[in-house]
Tab-separated table of C-alpha atoms in Angstrom:
chain	number	residue	atom	x	y	z
O	1	UNK	CA	154.256	42.897	77.470
O	2	UNK	CA	151.391	44.315	79.492
O	3	UNK	CA	151.660	44.285	83.239
O	4	UNK	CA	149.571	41.328	84.499
O	5	UNK	CA	148.749	39.902	87.917
O	6	UNK	CA	147.262	36.624	89.090
O	7	UNK	CA	143.829	36.459	90.713
O	8	UNK	CA	145.259	36.082	94.215
O	9	UNK	CA	147.085	39.430	93.810
O	10	UNK	CA	143.842	41.314	93.051
O	11	UNK	CA	142.676	43.563	95.884
O	12	UNK	CA	140.019	46.220	96.439
O	13	UNK	CA	141.258	49.373	94.714
O	14	UNK	CA	143.272	47.539	92.038
O	15	UNK	CA	142.710	49.076	88.613
O	16	UNK	CA	142.566	46.606	85.735
O	17	UNK	CA	141.698	46.546	82.023
O	18	UNK	CA	138.485	44.617	81.404
O	19	UNK	CA	136.291	44.714	78.281
O	20	UNK	CA	138.547	47.383	76.725
O	21	UNK	CA	138.031	49.870	79.565
O	22	UNK	CA	139.822	50.634	82.835
O	23	UNK	CA	137.945	49.192	85.812
O	24	UNK	CA	138.451	49.515	89.566
O	25	UNK	CA	137.866	46.490	91.786
O	26	UNK	CA	135.484	47.700	94.519
O	27	UNK	CA	134.770	44.250	95.993
O	28	UNK	CA	136.903	41.110	95.752
O	29	UNK	CA	136.134	37.727	97.292
O	30	UNK	CA	138.520	34.841	96.711
O	31	UNK	CA	136.937	31.366	96.740
O	32	UNK	CA	138.973	28.154	96.789
O	33	UNK	CA	137.051	25.258	95.297
O	34	UNK	CA	137.615	21.716	96.625
O	35	UNK	CA	139.236	19.934	93.686
O	36	UNK	CA	138.832	22.657	91.097
O	37	UNK	CA	140.734	25.907	90.848
O	38	UNK	CA	140.027	29.067	92.755
O	39	UNK	CA	137.781	31.839	91.540
O	40	UNK	CA	137.557	35.552	92.180
O	41	UNK	CA	134.093	37.075	92.610
O	42	UNK	CA	134.283	40.838	92.039
O	43	UNK	CA	132.338	44.045	91.716
O	44	UNK	CA	133.969	46.275	89.115
O	45	UNK	CA	133.412	50.023	88.606
O	46	UNK	CA	134.000	51.181	85.051
O	47	UNK	CA	136.176	54.294	85.363
O	48	UNK	CA	134.803	55.738	82.102
O	49	UNK	CA	131.062	55.341	82.733
O	50	UNK	CA	130.982	54.787	86.542
O	51	UNK	CA	128.774	51.704	85.899
O	52	UNK	CA	129.174	48.861	88.402
O	53	UNK	CA	129.055	45.218	87.310
O	54	UNK	CA	129.518	41.837	88.997
O	55	UNK	CA	131.973	39.455	87.379
O	56	UNK	CA	133.553	36.129	88.372
O	57	UNK	CA	137.045	35.308	87.115
O	58	UNK	CA	138.143	31.666	86.721
O	59	UNK	CA	141.159	30.310	88.606
O	60	UNK	CA	143.821	30.445	85.904
O	61	UNK	CA	142.932	33.849	84.406
O	62	UNK	CA	145.406	36.706	84.557
O	63	UNK	CA	144.356	40.329	85.043
O	64	UNK	CA	145.932	43.129	83.028
O	65	UNK	CA	146.731	46.191	85.130
O	66	UNK	CA	145.428	49.437	83.654
O	67	UNK	CA	148.092	51.901	82.506
O	68	UNK	CA	146.950	54.942	84.467
O	69	UNK	CA	148.577	58.143	85.631
O	70	UNK	CA	147.735	60.964	88.026
O	71	UNK	CA	147.859	64.730	87.641
O	72	UNK	CA	147.368	67.185	90.495
O	73	UNK	CA	144.514	69.646	90.011
O	74	UNK	CA	142.246	72.004	91.895
O	75	UNK	CA	138.463	71.513	92.124
O	76	UNK	CA	136.692	74.577	90.675
O	77	UNK	CA	132.935	73.940	90.446
O	78	UNK	CA	130.136	71.662	89.254
O	79	UNK	CA	127.705	72.633	86.489
O	80	UNK	CA	125.136	70.583	84.543
O	81	UNK	CA	126.627	67.181	85.416
O	82	UNK	CA	130.177	68.296	84.575
O	83	UNK	CA	132.895	68.889	87.157
O	84	UNK	CA	135.583	71.455	86.347
O	85	UNK	CA	139.220	71.310	87.493
O	86	UNK	CA	142.311	73.422	86.918
O	87	UNK	CA	145.646	71.610	86.653
O	88	UNK	CA	148.303	72.895	89.042
O	89	UNK	CA	151.237	72.618	86.631
O	90	UNK	CA	149.978	74.481	83.531
O	91	UNK	CA	146.645	75.991	84.751
O	92	UNK	CA	144.633	74.167	82.064
O	93	UNK	CA	140.899	73.848	82.765
O	94	UNK	CA	139.526	70.319	82.346
O	95	UNK	CA	135.973	69.033	82.699
O	96	UNK	CA	134.866	65.580	83.678
O	97	UNK	CA	131.372	64.020	83.790
O	98	UNK	CA	131.172	62.633	87.336
O	99	UNK	CA	128.155	61.722	89.448
O	100	UNK	CA	127.533	64.027	92.391
O	101	UNK	CA	128.337	61.179	94.793
O	102	UNK	CA	132.025	61.346	93.681
O	103	UNK	CA	132.386	65.065	94.530
O	104	UNK	CA	129.953	65.715	97.388
O	105	UNK	CA	132.755	66.239	99.929
O	106	UNK	CA	134.906	68.546	97.759
O	107	UNK	CA	135.173	72.265	98.526
O	108	UNK	CA	136.024	74.824	95.840
O	109	UNK	CA	139.783	75.219	95.568
O	110	UNK	CA	140.527	71.832	97.128
O	111	UNK	CA	143.376	69.783	95.684
O	112	UNK	CA	142.637	66.397	94.056
O	113	UNK	CA	144.471	63.977	91.805
O	114	UNK	CA	142.954	63.496	88.352
O	115	UNK	CA	143.171	59.907	87.167
O	116	UNK	CA	144.407	59.823	83.556
O	117	UNK	CA	143.961	57.065	80.993
O	118	UNK	CA	145.346	57.611	77.483
O	119	UNK	CA	146.217	61.194	78.590
O	120	UNK	CA	142.532	61.864	79.251
O	121	UNK	CA	141.037	62.554	82.717
O	122	UNK	CA	138.539	59.841	83.649
O	123	UNK	CA	138.150	59.991	87.446
O	124	UNK	CA	139.472	61.621	90.601
O	125	UNK	CA	141.290	60.490	93.710
O	126	UNK	CA	140.259	62.721	96.561
O	127	UNK	CA	141.717	62.865	100.067
O	128	UNK	CA	140.577	60.016	102.334
O	129	UNK	CA	139.245	62.514	104.897
O	130	UNK	CA	137.753	65.977	104.535
O	131	UNK	CA	137.161	68.660	107.173
O	132	UNK	CA	133.820	70.360	106.579
O	133	UNK	CA	131.624	72.824	108.485
O	134	UNK	CA	128.060	71.954	109.546
O	135	UNK	CA	125.624	74.471	108.012
O	136	UNK	CA	122.408	72.948	109.387
O	137	UNK	CA	121.358	70.336	111.920
O	138	UNK	CA	118.636	70.020	114.534
O	139	UNK	CA	119.814	70.890	118.049
O	140	UNK	CA	120.730	68.004	120.331
O	141	UNK	CA	118.974	67.553	123.666
O	142	UNK	CA	120.855	68.604	126.787
O	143	UNK	CA	122.137	65.615	128.706
O	144	UNK	CA	121.733	63.192	125.800
O	145	UNK	CA	125.368	62.208	125.304
O	146	UNK	CA	125.064	58.699	123.945
O	147	UNK	CA	127.124	58.336	120.793
O	148	UNK	CA	124.934	55.628	119.258
O	149	UNK	CA	122.044	58.001	118.452
O	150	UNK	CA	122.519	59.878	115.185
O	151	UNK	CA	120.846	62.832	113.447
O	152	UNK	CA	121.223	64.258	109.928
O	153	UNK	CA	123.514	67.242	109.359
O	154	UNK	CA	124.014	69.317	106.209
O	155	UNK	CA	127.640	70.202	105.438
O	156	UNK	CA	129.022	73.274	103.628
O	157	UNK	CA	129.234	71.312	100.363
O	158	UNK	CA	125.547	70.373	100.541
O	159	UNK	CA	126.199	66.753	101.503
O	160	UNK	CA	124.023	65.290	104.264
O	161	UNK	CA	125.540	62.794	106.707
O	162	UNK	CA	124.490	61.262	110.029
O	163	UNK	CA	126.256	62.686	113.072
O	164	UNK	CA	126.075	62.203	116.871
O	165	UNK	CA	123.579	64.352	118.809
O	166	UNK	CA	126.261	66.637	120.328
O	167	UNK	CA	127.186	68.113	116.912
O	168	UNK	CA	125.923	71.692	116.380
O	169	UNK	CA	125.710	74.222	113.546
O	170	UNK	CA	129.145	75.749	112.928
O	171	UNK	CA	131.112	72.695	114.121
O	172	UNK	CA	133.924	71.463	111.879
O	173	UNK	CA	133.760	67.720	111.264
O	174	UNK	CA	136.154	65.206	109.771
O	175	UNK	CA	134.324	62.987	107.260
O	176	UNK	CA	135.579	59.763	105.698
O	177	UNK	CA	135.156	60.522	101.961
O	178	UNK	CA	135.107	56.840	100.964
O	179	UNK	CA	132.264	55.789	103.273
O	180	UNK	CA	130.566	59.168	103.783
O	181	UNK	CA	130.556	58.679	107.541
O	182	UNK	CA	131.337	61.049	110.393
O	183	UNK	CA	134.818	60.355	111.792
O	184	UNK	CA	135.377	63.016	114.478
O	185	UNK	CA	135.036	66.657	115.398
O	186	UNK	CA	137.901	68.816	114.126
């Protein structure tokens, strides 16, 4: 019997089987109808294609949890839309077609968890926060210390994020990899 959950157990980050493919719930809103049953309005990200769809589940539906596993690997490089990893247990090199937005905060040699479905890598789970060096940003103005004003900064991985004015070239920053926002100076 497949592992199933009810709609009220579904949360953001839950990985389910839907339309014969593993999907990750990236938004979940529970709605209780007056006399009728509840419904779950979701945004699902297909873990095979990275496509995002909206779908509403009816109140009595059950969701099948996806049978997924993780394998520790090291990020090597990106080339022609493919991302290359080396597994830490047997040093096998694996490639994965991922959009640049999924790897823009990864440095070469950094450890990630490969998400496996049917013994095949389909996605990655990267650390929630990354410490990266600023390679370019405009200088801040002396005396302007308000934290609500932001400027763009290019990081060592090539990603561009908005940072407070006091951040300079060469500073190490902690970035939230899920939101892509500046968290703090390291």
